[in-house]
mmCIF file of C-alpha atoms and ligand atoms in Angstrom:
data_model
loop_
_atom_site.group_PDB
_atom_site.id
_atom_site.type_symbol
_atom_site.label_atom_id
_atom_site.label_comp_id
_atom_site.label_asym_id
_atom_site.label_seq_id
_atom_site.Cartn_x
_atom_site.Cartn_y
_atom_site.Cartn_z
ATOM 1 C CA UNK S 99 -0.769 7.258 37.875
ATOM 2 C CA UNK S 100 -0.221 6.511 33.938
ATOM 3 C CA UNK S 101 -1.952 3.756 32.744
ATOM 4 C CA UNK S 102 -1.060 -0.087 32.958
ATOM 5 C CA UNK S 103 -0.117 -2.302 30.099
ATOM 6 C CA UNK S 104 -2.851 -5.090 29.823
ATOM 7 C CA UNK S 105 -0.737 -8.186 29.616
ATOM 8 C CA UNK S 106 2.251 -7.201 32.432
ATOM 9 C CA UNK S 107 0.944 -4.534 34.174
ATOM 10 C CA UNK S 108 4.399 -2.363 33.375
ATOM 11 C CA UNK S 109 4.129 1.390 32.851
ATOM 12 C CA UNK S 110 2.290 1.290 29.559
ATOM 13 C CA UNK S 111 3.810 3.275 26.832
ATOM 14 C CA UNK S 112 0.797 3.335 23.968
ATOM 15 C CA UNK S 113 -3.075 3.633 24.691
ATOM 16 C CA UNK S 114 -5.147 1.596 22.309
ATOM 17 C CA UNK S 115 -8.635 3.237 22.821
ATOM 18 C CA UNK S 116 -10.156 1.421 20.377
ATOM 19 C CA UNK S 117 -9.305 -1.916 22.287
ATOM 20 C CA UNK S 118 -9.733 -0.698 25.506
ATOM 21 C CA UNK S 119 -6.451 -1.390 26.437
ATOM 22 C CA UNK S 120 -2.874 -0.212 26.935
ATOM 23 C CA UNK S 121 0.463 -1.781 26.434
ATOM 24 C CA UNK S 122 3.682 -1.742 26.839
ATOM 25 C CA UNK S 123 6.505 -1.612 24.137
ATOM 26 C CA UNK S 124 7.000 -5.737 24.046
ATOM 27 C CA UNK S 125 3.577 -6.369 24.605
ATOM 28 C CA UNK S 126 2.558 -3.499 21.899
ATOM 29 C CA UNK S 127 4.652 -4.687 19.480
ATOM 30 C CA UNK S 128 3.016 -8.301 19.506
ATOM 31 C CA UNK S 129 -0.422 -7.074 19.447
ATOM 32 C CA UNK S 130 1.108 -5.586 16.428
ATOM 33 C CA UNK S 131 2.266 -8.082 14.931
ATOM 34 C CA UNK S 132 -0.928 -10.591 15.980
ATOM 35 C CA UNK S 133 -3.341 -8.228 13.721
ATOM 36 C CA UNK S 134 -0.628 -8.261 10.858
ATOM 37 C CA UNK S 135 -0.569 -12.244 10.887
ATOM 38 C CA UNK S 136 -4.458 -12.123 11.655
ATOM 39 C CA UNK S 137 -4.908 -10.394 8.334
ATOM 40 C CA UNK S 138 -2.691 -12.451 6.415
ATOM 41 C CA UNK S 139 -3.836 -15.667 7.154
ATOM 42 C CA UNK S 140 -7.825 -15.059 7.866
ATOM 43 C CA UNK S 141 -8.024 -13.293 4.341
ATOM 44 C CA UNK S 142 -5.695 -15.975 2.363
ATOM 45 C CA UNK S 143 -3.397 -13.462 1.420
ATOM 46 C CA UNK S 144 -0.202 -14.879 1.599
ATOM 47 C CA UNK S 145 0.489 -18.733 1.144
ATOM 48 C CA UNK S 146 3.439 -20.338 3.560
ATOM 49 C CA UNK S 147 6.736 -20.390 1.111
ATOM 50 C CA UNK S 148 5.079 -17.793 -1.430
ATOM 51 C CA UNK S 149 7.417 -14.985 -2.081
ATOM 52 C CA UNK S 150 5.774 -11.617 -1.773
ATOM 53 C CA UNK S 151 7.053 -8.336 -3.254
ATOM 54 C CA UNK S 152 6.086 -4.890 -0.941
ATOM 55 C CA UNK S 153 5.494 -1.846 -2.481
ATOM 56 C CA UNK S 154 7.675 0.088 -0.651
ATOM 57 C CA UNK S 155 7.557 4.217 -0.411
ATOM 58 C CA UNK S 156 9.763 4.968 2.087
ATOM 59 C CA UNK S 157 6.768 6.504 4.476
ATOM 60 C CA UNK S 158 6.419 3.938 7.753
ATOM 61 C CA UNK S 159 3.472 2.245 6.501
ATOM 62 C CA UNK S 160 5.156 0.391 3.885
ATOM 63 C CA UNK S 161 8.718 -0.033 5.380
ATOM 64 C CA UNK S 162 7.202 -1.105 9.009
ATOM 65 C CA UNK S 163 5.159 -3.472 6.843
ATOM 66 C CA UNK S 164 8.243 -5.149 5.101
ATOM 67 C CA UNK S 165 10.285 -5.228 8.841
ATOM 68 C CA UNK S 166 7.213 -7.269 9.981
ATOM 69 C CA UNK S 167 6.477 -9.558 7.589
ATOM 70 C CA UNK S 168 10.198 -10.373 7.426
ATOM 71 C CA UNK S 169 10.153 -10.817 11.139
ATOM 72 C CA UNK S 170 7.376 -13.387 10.504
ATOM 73 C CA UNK S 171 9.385 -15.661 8.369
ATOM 74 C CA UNK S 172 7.717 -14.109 5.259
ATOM 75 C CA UNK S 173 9.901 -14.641 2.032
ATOM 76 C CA UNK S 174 9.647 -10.528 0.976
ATOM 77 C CA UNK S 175 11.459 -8.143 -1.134
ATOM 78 C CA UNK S 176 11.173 -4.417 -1.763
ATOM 79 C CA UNK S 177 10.527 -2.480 -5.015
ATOM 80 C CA UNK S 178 10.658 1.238 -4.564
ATOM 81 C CA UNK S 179 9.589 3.507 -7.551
ATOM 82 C CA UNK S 180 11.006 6.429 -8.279
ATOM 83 C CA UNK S 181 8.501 8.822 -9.617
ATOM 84 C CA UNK S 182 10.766 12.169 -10.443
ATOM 85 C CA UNK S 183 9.183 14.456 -8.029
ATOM 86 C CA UNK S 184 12.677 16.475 -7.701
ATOM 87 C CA UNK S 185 14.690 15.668 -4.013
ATOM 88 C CA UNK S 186 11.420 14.531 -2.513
ATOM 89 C CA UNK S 187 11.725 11.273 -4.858
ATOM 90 C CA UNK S 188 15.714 10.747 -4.163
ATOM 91 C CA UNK S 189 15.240 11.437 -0.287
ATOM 92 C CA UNK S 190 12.508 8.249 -0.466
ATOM 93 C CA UNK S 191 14.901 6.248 -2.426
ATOM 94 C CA UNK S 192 17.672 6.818 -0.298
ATOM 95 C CA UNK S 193 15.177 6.118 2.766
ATOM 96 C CA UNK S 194 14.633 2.562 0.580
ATOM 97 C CA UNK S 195 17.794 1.467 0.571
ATOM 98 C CA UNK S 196 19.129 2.437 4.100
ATOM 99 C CA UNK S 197 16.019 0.378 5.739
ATOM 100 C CA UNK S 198 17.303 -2.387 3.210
ATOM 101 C CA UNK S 199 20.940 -2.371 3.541
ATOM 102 C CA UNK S 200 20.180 -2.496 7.298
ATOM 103 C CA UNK S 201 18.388 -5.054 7.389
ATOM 104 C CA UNK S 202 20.272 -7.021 4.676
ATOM 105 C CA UNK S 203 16.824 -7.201 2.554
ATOM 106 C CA UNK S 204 16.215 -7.581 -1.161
ATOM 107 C CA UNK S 205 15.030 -3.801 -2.525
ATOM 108 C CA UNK S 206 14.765 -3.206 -6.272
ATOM 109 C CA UNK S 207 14.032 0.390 -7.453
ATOM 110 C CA UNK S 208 12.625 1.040 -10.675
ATOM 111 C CA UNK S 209 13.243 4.627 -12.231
ATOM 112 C CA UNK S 210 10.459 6.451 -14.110
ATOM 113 C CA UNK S 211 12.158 9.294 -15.633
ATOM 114 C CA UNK S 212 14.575 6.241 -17.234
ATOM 115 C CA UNK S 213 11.680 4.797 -19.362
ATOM 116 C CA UNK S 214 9.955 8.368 -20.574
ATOM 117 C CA UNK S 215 12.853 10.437 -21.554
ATOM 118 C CA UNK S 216 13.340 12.132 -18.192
ATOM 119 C CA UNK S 217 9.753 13.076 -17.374
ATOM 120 C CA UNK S 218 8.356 12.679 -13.756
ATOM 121 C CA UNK S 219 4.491 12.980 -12.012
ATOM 122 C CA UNK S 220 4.334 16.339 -12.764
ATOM 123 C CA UNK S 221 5.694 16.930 -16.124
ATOM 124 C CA UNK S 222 3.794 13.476 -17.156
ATOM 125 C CA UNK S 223 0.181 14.535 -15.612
ATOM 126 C CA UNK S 224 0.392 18.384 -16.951
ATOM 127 C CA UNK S 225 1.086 16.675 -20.442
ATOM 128 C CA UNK S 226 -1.899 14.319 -19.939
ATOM 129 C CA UNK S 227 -4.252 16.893 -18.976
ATOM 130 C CA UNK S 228 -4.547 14.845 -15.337
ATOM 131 C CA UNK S 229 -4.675 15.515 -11.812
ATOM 132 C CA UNK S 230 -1.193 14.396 -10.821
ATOM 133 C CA UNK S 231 -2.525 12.222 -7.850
ATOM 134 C CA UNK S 232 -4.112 10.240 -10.703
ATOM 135 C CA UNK S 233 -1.379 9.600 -13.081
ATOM 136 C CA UNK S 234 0.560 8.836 -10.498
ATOM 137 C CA UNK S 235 -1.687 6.100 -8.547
ATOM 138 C CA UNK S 236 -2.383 4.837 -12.563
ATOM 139 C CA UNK S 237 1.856 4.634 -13.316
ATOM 140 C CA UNK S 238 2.131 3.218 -9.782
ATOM 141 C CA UNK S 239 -0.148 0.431 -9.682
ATOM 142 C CA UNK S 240 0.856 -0.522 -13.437
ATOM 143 C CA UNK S 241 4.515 -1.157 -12.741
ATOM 144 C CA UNK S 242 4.128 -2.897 -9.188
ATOM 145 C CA UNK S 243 1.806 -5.614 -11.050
ATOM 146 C CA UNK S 244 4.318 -5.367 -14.227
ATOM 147 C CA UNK S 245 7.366 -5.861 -11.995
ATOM 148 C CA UNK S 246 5.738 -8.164 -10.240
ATOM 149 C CA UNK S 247 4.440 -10.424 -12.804
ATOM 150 C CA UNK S 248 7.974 -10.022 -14.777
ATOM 151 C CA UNK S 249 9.728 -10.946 -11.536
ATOM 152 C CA UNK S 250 7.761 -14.610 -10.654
ATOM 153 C CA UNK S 251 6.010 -12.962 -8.035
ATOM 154 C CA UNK S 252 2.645 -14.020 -7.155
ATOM 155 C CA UNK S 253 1.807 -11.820 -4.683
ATOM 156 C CA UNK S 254 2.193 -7.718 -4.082
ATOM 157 C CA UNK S 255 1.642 -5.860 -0.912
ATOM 158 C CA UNK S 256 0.908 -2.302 -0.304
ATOM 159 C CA UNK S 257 1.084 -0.293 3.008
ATOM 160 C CA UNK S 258 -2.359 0.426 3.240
ATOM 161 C CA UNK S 259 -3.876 0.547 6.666
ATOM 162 C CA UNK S 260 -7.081 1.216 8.218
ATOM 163 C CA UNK S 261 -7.142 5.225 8.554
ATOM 164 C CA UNK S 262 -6.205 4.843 4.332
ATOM 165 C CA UNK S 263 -9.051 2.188 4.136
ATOM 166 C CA UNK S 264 -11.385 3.824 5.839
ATOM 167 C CA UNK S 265 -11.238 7.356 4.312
ATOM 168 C CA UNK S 266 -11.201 5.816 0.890
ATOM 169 C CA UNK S 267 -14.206 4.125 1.904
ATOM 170 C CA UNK S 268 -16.329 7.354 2.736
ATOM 171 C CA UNK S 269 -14.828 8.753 0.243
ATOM 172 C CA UNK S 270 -16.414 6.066 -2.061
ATOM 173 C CA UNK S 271 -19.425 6.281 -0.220
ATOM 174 C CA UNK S 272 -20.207 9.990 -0.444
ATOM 175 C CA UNK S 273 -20.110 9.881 -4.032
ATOM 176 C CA UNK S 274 -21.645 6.257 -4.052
ATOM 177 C CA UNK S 275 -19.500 4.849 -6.493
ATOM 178 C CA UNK S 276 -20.525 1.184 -6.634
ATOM 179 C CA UNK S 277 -18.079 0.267 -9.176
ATOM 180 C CA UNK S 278 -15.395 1.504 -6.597
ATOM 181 C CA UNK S 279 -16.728 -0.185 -3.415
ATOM 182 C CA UNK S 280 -16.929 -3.435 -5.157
ATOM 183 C CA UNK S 281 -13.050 -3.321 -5.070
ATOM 184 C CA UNK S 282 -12.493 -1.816 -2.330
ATOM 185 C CA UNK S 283 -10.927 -5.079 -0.306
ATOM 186 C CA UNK S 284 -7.977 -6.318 1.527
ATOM 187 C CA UNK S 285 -7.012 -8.620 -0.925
ATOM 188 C CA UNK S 286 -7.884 -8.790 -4.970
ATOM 189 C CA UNK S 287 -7.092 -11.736 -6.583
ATOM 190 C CA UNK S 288 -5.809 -12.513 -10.207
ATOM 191 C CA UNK S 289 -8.169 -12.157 -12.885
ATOM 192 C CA UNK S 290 -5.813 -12.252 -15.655
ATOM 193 C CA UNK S 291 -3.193 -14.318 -16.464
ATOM 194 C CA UNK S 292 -0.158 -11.603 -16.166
ATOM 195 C CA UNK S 293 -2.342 -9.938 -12.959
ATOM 196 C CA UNK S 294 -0.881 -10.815 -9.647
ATOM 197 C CA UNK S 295 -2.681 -10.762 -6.086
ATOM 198 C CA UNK S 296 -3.067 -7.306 -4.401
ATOM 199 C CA UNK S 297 -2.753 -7.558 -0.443
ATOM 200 C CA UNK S 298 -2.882 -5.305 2.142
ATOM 201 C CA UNK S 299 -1.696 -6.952 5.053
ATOM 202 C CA UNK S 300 -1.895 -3.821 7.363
ATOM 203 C CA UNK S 301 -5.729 -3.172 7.026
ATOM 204 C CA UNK S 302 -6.488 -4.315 10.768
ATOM 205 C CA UNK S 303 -3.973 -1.122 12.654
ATOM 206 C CA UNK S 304 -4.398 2.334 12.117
ATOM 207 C CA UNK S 305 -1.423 5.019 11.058
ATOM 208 C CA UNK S 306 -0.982 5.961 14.530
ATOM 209 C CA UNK S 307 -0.044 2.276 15.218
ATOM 210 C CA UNK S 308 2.389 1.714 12.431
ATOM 211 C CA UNK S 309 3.891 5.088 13.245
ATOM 212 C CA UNK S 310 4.430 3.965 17.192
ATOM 213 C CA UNK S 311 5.559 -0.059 15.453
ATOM 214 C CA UNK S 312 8.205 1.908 13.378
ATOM 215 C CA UNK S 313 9.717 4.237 15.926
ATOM 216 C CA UNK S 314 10.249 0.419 18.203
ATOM 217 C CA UNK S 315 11.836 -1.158 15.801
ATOM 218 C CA UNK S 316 13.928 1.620 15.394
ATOM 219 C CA UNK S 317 12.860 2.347 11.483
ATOM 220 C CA UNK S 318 13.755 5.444 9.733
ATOM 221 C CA UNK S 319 11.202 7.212 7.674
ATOM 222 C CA UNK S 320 10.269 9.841 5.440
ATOM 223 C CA UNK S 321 8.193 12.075 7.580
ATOM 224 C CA UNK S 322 7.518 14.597 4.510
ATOM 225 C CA UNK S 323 4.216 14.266 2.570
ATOM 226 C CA UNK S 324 4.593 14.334 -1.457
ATOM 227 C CA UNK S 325 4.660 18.266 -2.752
ATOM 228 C CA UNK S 326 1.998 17.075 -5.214
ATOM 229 C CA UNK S 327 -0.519 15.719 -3.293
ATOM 230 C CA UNK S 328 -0.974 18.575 -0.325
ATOM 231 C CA UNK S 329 -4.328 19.739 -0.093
ATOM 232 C CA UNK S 330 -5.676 16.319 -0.862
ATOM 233 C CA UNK S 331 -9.350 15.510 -0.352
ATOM 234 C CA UNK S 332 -8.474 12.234 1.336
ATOM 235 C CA UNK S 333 -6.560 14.266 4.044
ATOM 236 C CA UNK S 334 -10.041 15.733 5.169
ATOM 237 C CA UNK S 335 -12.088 12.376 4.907
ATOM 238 C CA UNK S 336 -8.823 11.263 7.422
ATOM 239 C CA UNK S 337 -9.047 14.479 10.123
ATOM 240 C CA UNK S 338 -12.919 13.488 10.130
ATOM 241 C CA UNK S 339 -12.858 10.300 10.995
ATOM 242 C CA UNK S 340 -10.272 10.687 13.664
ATOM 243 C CA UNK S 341 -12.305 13.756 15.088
ATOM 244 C CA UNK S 342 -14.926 10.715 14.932
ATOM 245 C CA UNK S 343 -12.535 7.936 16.894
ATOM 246 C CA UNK S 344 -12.012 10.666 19.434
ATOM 247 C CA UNK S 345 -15.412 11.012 20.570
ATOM 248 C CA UNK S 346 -16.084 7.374 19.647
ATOM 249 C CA UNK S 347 -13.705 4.955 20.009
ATOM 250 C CA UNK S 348 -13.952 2.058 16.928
ATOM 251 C CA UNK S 349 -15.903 3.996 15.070
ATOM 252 C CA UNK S 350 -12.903 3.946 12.296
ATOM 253 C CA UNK S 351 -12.758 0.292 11.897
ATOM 254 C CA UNK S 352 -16.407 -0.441 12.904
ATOM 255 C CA UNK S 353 -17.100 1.291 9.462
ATOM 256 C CA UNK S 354 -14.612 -0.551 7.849
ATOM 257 C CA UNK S 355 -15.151 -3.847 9.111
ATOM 258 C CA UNK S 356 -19.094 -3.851 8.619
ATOM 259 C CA UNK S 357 -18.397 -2.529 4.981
ATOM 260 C CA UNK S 358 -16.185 -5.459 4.457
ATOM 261 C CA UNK S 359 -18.954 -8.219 5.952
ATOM 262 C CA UNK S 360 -21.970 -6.221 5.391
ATOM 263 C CA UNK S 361 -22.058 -3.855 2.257
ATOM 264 C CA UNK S 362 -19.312 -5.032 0.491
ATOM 265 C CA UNK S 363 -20.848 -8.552 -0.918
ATOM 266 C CA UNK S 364 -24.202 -6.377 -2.265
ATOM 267 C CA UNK S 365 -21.881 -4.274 -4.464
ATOM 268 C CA UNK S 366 -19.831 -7.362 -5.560
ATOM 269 C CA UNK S 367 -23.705 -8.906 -6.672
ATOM 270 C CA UNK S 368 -24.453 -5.698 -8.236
ATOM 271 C CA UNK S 369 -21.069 -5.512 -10.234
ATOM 272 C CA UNK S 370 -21.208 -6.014 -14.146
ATOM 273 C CA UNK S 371 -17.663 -8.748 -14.620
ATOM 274 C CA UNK S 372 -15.740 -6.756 -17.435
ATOM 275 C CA UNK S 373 -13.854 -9.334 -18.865
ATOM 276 C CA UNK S 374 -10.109 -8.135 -19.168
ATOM 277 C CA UNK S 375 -7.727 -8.407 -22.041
ATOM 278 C CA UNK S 376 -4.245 -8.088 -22.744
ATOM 279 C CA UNK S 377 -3.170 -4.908 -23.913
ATOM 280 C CA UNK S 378 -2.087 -4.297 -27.517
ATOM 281 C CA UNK S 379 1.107 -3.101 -26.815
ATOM 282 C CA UNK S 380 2.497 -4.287 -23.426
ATOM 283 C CA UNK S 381 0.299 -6.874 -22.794
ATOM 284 C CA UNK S 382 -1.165 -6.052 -19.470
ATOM 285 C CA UNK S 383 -4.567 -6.423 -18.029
ATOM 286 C CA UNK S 384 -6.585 -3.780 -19.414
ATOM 287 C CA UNK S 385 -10.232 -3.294 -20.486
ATOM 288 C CA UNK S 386 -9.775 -1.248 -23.417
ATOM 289 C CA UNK S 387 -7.813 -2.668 -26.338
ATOM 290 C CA UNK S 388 -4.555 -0.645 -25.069
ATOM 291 C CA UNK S 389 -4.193 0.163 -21.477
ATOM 292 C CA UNK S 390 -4.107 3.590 -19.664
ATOM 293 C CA UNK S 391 -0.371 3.488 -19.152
ATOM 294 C CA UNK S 392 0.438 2.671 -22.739
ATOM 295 C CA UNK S 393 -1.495 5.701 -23.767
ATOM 296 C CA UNK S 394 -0.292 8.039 -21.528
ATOM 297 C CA UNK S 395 3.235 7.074 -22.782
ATOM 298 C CA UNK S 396 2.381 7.437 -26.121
ATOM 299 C CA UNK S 397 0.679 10.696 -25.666
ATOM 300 C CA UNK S 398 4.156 11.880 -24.168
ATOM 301 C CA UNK S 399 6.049 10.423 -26.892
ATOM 302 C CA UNK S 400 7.706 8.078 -24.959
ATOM 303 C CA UNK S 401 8.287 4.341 -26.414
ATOM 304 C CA UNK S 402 6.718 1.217 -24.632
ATOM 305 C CA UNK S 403 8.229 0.493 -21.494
ATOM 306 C CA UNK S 404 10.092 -2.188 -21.127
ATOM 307 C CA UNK S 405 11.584 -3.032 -17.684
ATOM 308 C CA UNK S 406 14.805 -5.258 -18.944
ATOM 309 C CA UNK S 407 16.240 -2.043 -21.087
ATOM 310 C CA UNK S 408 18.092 1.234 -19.820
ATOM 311 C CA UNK S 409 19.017 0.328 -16.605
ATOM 312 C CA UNK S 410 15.601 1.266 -14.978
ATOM 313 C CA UNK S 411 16.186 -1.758 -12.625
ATOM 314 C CA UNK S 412 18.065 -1.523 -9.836
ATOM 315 C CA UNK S 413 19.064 -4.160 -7.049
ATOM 316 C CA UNK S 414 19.893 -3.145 -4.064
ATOM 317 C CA UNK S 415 21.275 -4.983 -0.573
ATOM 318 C CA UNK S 416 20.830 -8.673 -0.038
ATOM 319 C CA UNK S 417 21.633 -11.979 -1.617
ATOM 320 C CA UNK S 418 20.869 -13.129 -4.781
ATOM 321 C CA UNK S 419 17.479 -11.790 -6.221
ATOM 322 C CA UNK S 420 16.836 -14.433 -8.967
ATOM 323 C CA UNK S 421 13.264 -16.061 -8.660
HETATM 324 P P1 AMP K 541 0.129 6.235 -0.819
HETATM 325 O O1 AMP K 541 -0.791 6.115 -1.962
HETATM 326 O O2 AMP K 541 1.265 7.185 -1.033
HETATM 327 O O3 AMP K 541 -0.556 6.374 0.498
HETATM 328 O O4 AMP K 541 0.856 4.806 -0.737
HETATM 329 C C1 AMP K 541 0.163 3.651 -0.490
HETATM 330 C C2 AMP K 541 1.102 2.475 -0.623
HETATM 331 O O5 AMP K 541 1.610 2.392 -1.944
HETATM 332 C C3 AMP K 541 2.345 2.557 0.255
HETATM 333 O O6 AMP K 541 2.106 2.052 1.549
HETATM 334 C C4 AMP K 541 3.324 1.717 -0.495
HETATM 335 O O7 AMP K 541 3.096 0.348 -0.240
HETATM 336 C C5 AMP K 541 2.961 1.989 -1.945
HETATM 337 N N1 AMP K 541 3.780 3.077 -2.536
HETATM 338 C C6 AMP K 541 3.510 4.395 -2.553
HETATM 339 N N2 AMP K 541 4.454 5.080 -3.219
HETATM 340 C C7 AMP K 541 5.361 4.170 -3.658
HETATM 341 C C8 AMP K 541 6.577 4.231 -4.419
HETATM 342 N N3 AMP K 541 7.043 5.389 -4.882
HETATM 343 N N4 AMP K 541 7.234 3.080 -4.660
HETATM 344 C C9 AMP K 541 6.757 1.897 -4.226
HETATM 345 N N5 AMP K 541 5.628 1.782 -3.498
HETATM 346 C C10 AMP K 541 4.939 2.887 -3.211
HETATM 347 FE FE1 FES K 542 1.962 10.265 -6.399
HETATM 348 FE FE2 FES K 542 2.632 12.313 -5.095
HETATM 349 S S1 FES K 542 3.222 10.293 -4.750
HETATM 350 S S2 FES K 542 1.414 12.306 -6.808
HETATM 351 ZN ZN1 ZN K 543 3.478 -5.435 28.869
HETATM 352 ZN ZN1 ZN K 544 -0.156 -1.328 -22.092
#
């Protein structure tokens, strides 16, 4: 006989080994959404009535996290970046804005190529001299706190969940970069004026969760993996540490979760406070007197970016999107 959801004892349809239990679609879906809320409200990250803007990528983690928080009376919006990697890009965008238009939410997608003369991840990192996985997570993390900060939001959330936690985590750890597992943390508050709060509401499920979440709610989502990150190192710390949950079930968030209480506050005493300042030409948080971003623009020959020219903005679906 297949196993028993926990709560009705109905044919169960997902097996949470970790928990030690098994539910049902309904009864999977609020255990779901009882570890999203759970993270939200025991780490502070969202206030009630603050408007929060999700970093969406088309991929499940991200859109699954939007249809929930919505579903929990959260006041959230989109943004979608388009980075230029070729049909891989335009397939996520159009992803975007179907999940949006369906659900009547509030997406805005914001057009790379537009602000450096047609140049994408790839052409941008070969002309940097940089591993395109890094100028991308740089460009990325730039314009969700720029667009944020421009846009009155106080608050940005990202998709991450526990399997992307807890691989970044060993990760860190094998090569023991204290700086790194300092910041390593569900939610980084401001420490600049034009810096907004980082969340990452999804920290307490794992990939295999979100992925069963978005196929319930009936969410469409880019399956494919970007062209420019195969082979990535983070892939292997992943495959080990669900070889690891196999044989030992919580092992995955029992290293995350005892990072987070245990190890985590030793780095943050350890931690030397670099005090940021704004940067010379675009006036984000940086600790050098012009920021990463700005440099890597000017090193392509591109002008500073500036998100109210050239129809980089887009708005897509949903009512009015003024603050
Ligand atoms: P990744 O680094 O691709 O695993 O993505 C981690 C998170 O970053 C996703 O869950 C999204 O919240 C966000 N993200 C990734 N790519 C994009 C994008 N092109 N536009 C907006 N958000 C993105
Ligand atoms: Fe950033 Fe692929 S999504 S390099
Ligand atoms: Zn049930
Ligand atoms: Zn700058």
């Amino acid at each position: 006989m297949g196993a028993l959801c926990k709560k009705c004892r109905e044919r169960a349809q997902i097996k949470l080994p970790r928990h030690n239990a098994s539910f049902c679609q309904k009864h999977f879906k609020e255990y779901f959404f009882k570890q999203v809320e759970k993270a939200i409200k025991k780490e502070k990250m969202i206030s009630p009535g603050e408007r929060v803007l999700i970093a969406v990528s088309g991929g499940k983690d991200s859109l699954v996290l939007w249809d929930v928080l919505r579903e929990l009376g959260y006041r959230a919006d989109g943004l979608y970046v388009n980075l230029g990697i070729g049909d891989y890009s335009d397939r996520s965008e159009e992803t975007c804005i179907r999940f949006a238009s369906s659900r009547s939410a509030n997406l805005y997608t914001i057009s790379l190529p537009a602000f450096t003369g047609g140049a994408g991840i790839r052409e941008i990192s070969r002309k940097v001299r940089r591993k395109a996985c890094a100028a991308c997570g740089m460009i990325k993390r730039y314009l969700f706190n720029r667009f944020s900060w421009e846009m009155g939001y106080g608050v940005a959330a990202t998709g991450h969940n526990l399997d992307d936690e807890a691989a970044t985590l060993l990760g860190n750890l094998i090569g023991w970069k204290e700086d790194y597992l300092s910041r390593q943390a569900p939610v980084m508050p401001s420490n600049h004026p034009r810096m907004v709060r980082k969340v990452k509401p999804l920290f307490r499920v794992t990939e295999k969760e979100t992925a069963a979440c978005a196929v319930m709610s009936g969410i469409g989502y880019i399956y494919e993996e970007c062209p420019l990150a195969r082979g990535a190192r983070s892939t292997v710390y992943k495959n080990t540490l669900n070889y690891l949950e196999q044989h030992s079930p919580g092992a995955k968030q029992q290293l995350f979760y005892n990072f987070l209480q245990k190890g985590r506050p030793g780095f943050l005493q350890k931690r030397e406070d670099v005090q940021l300042q704004s940067c010379s030409r675009c006036g984000q948080p940086t600790a050098t007197e012009t920021c990463a971003v700005c440099q890597m623009l000017e090193k392509i020959g591109a002008p500073p970016l500036s998100l109210s020219e050239g129809g980089a903005v887009k708005q897509k679906a949903g009512e009015a999107l003024a603050p």
